[in-house]
Amino acid sequence: MPVPIADYVGLSAVMFFLGVAGVVVRRNPLVMLMSIELMFNAANLLFIAYARSWVANAGQVFAFLVITVAAAEAAIGLAIVVTTFRSERHVDVDDIRLLRG
């Protein structure tokens, strides 16, 4: 039984807005990074769904590109977060202003 494209769009919209809420509401940089990954994956879901619906491979190519960018973003972002907050017990993105020399 094929799944209609509207279901993919709805699921992707829910995932994207959960990611936006995670970035806006939460102050923990790790949660913010995971929320950004959730937004990337929502876009990937739409790329794959439309590629399947339109029988075109361009959406899959774009999804692969987004996965590559997301992996680089996660690696670099996690390195920055770990370096910045290594000695802190509690991490908060508002505390970054306090770390200026």
Short mmCIF file of C-alpha atoms in Angstrom, two decimals:
data_model
loop_
_atom_site.label_atom_id
_atom_site.label_comp_id
_atom_site.label_asym_id
_atom_site.label_seq_id
_atom_site.Cartn_x
_atom_site.Cartn_y
_atom_site.Cartn_z
CA MET A 1 0.00 0.00 0.00
CA PRO A 2 1.69 3.23 -1.08
CA VAL A 3 1.87 6.08 1.37
CA PRO A 4 0.45 9.36 0.02
CA ILE A 5 2.84 12.29 -0.42
CA ALA A 6 0.76 14.42 1.96
CA ASP A 7 1.70 12.12 4.83
CA TYR A 8 5.39 12.66 4.10
CA VAL A 9 4.88 16.41 3.91
CA GLY A 10 3.02 16.42 7.23
CA LEU A 11 5.65 14.31 8.97
CA SER A 12 8.41 16.48 7.55
CA ALA A 13 6.67 19.66 8.71
CA VAL A 14 6.30 18.26 12.23
CA MET A 15 9.96 17.23 12.31
CA PHE A 16 11.10 20.63 11.01
CA PHE A 17 9.07 22.63 13.53
CA LEU A 18 10.26 20.40 16.38
CA GLY A 19 13.78 21.25 15.26
CA VAL A 20 12.99 24.96 15.12
CA ALA A 21 11.47 24.78 18.60
CA GLY A 22 14.56 22.98 19.87
CA VAL A 23 16.85 25.67 18.52
CA VAL A 24 14.73 28.56 19.77
CA VAL A 25 13.68 27.24 23.17
CA ARG A 26 16.60 25.15 24.43
CA ARG A 27 19.86 26.77 25.59
CA ASN A 28 22.04 23.64 25.60
CA PRO A 29 24.32 23.68 22.53
CA LEU A 30 24.19 19.89 22.12
CA VAL A 31 20.40 19.95 22.01
CA MET A 32 20.58 22.81 19.54
CA LEU A 33 22.90 20.76 17.30
CA MET A 34 20.53 17.79 17.46
CA SER A 35 17.62 20.09 16.59
CA ILE A 36 19.49 21.37 13.55
CA GLU A 37 20.08 17.75 12.51
CA LEU A 38 16.34 17.13 12.89
CA MET A 39 15.64 20.02 10.51
CA PHE A 40 18.15 18.61 7.99
CA ASN A 41 16.47 15.22 8.20
CA ALA A 42 13.05 16.78 7.64
CA ALA A 43 14.37 18.32 4.43
CA ASN A 44 15.87 14.96 3.45
CA LEU A 45 12.54 13.24 3.98
CA LEU A 46 10.88 15.69 1.61
CA PHE A 47 13.64 15.30 -1.00
CA ILE A 48 13.30 11.52 -0.93
CA ALA A 49 9.49 11.59 -0.90
CA TYR A 50 9.26 13.90 -3.90
CA ALA A 51 11.98 12.00 -5.72
CA ARG A 52 9.98 8.81 -5.27
CA SER A 53 6.73 10.51 -6.24
CA TRP A 54 8.11 12.15 -9.39
CA VAL A 55 10.35 9.17 -10.27
CA ALA A 56 13.42 11.39 -10.47
CA ASN A 57 16.84 10.88 -8.92
CA ALA A 58 17.60 14.56 -8.29
CA GLY A 59 15.95 14.47 -4.86
CA GLN A 60 18.11 11.58 -3.78
CA VAL A 61 21.23 13.40 -4.95
CA PHE A 62 20.23 16.48 -2.95
CA ALA A 63 19.47 14.31 0.09
CA PHE A 64 22.95 12.79 -0.15
CA LEU A 65 24.41 16.31 -0.34
CA VAL A 66 22.42 17.39 2.72
CA ILE A 67 23.57 14.30 4.64
CA THR A 68 27.17 15.20 3.80
CA VAL A 69 26.74 18.79 4.96
CA ALA A 70 24.97 17.61 8.12
CA ALA A 71 27.82 15.26 8.97
CA ALA A 72 30.37 18.05 8.53
CA GLU A 73 28.22 20.44 10.57
CA ALA A 74 27.87 17.92 13.38
CA ALA A 75 31.58 17.17 13.51
CA ILE A 76 32.68 20.80 13.49
CA GLY A 77 29.88 21.97 15.78
CA LEU A 78 30.53 19.23 18.30
CA ALA A 79 34.26 20.05 18.29
CA ILE A 80 33.51 23.73 18.94
CA VAL A 81 31.06 22.90 21.74
CA VAL A 82 33.46 20.50 23.44
CA THR A 83 36.36 22.95 23.17
CA THR A 84 34.32 25.88 24.44
CA PHE A 85 32.58 24.15 27.33
CA ARG A 86 35.26 21.65 28.36
CA SER A 87 35.82 23.08 31.82
CA GLU A 88 32.22 24.12 32.52
CA ARG A 89 29.88 21.96 34.55
CA HIS A 90 26.70 23.41 33.02
CA VAL A 91 26.56 24.43 29.39
CA ASP A 92 24.43 27.31 28.16
CA VAL A 93 24.83 29.18 24.90
CA ASP A 94 24.29 32.46 26.71
CA ASP A 95 27.50 31.83 28.67
CA ILE A 96 29.61 32.08 25.52
CA ARG A 97 29.57 35.85 25.94
CA LEU A 98 31.28 35.38 29.30
CA LEU A 99 34.21 33.51 27.76
CA ARG A 100 35.57 36.43 25.74
CA GLY A 101 39.05 37.43 26.70
#
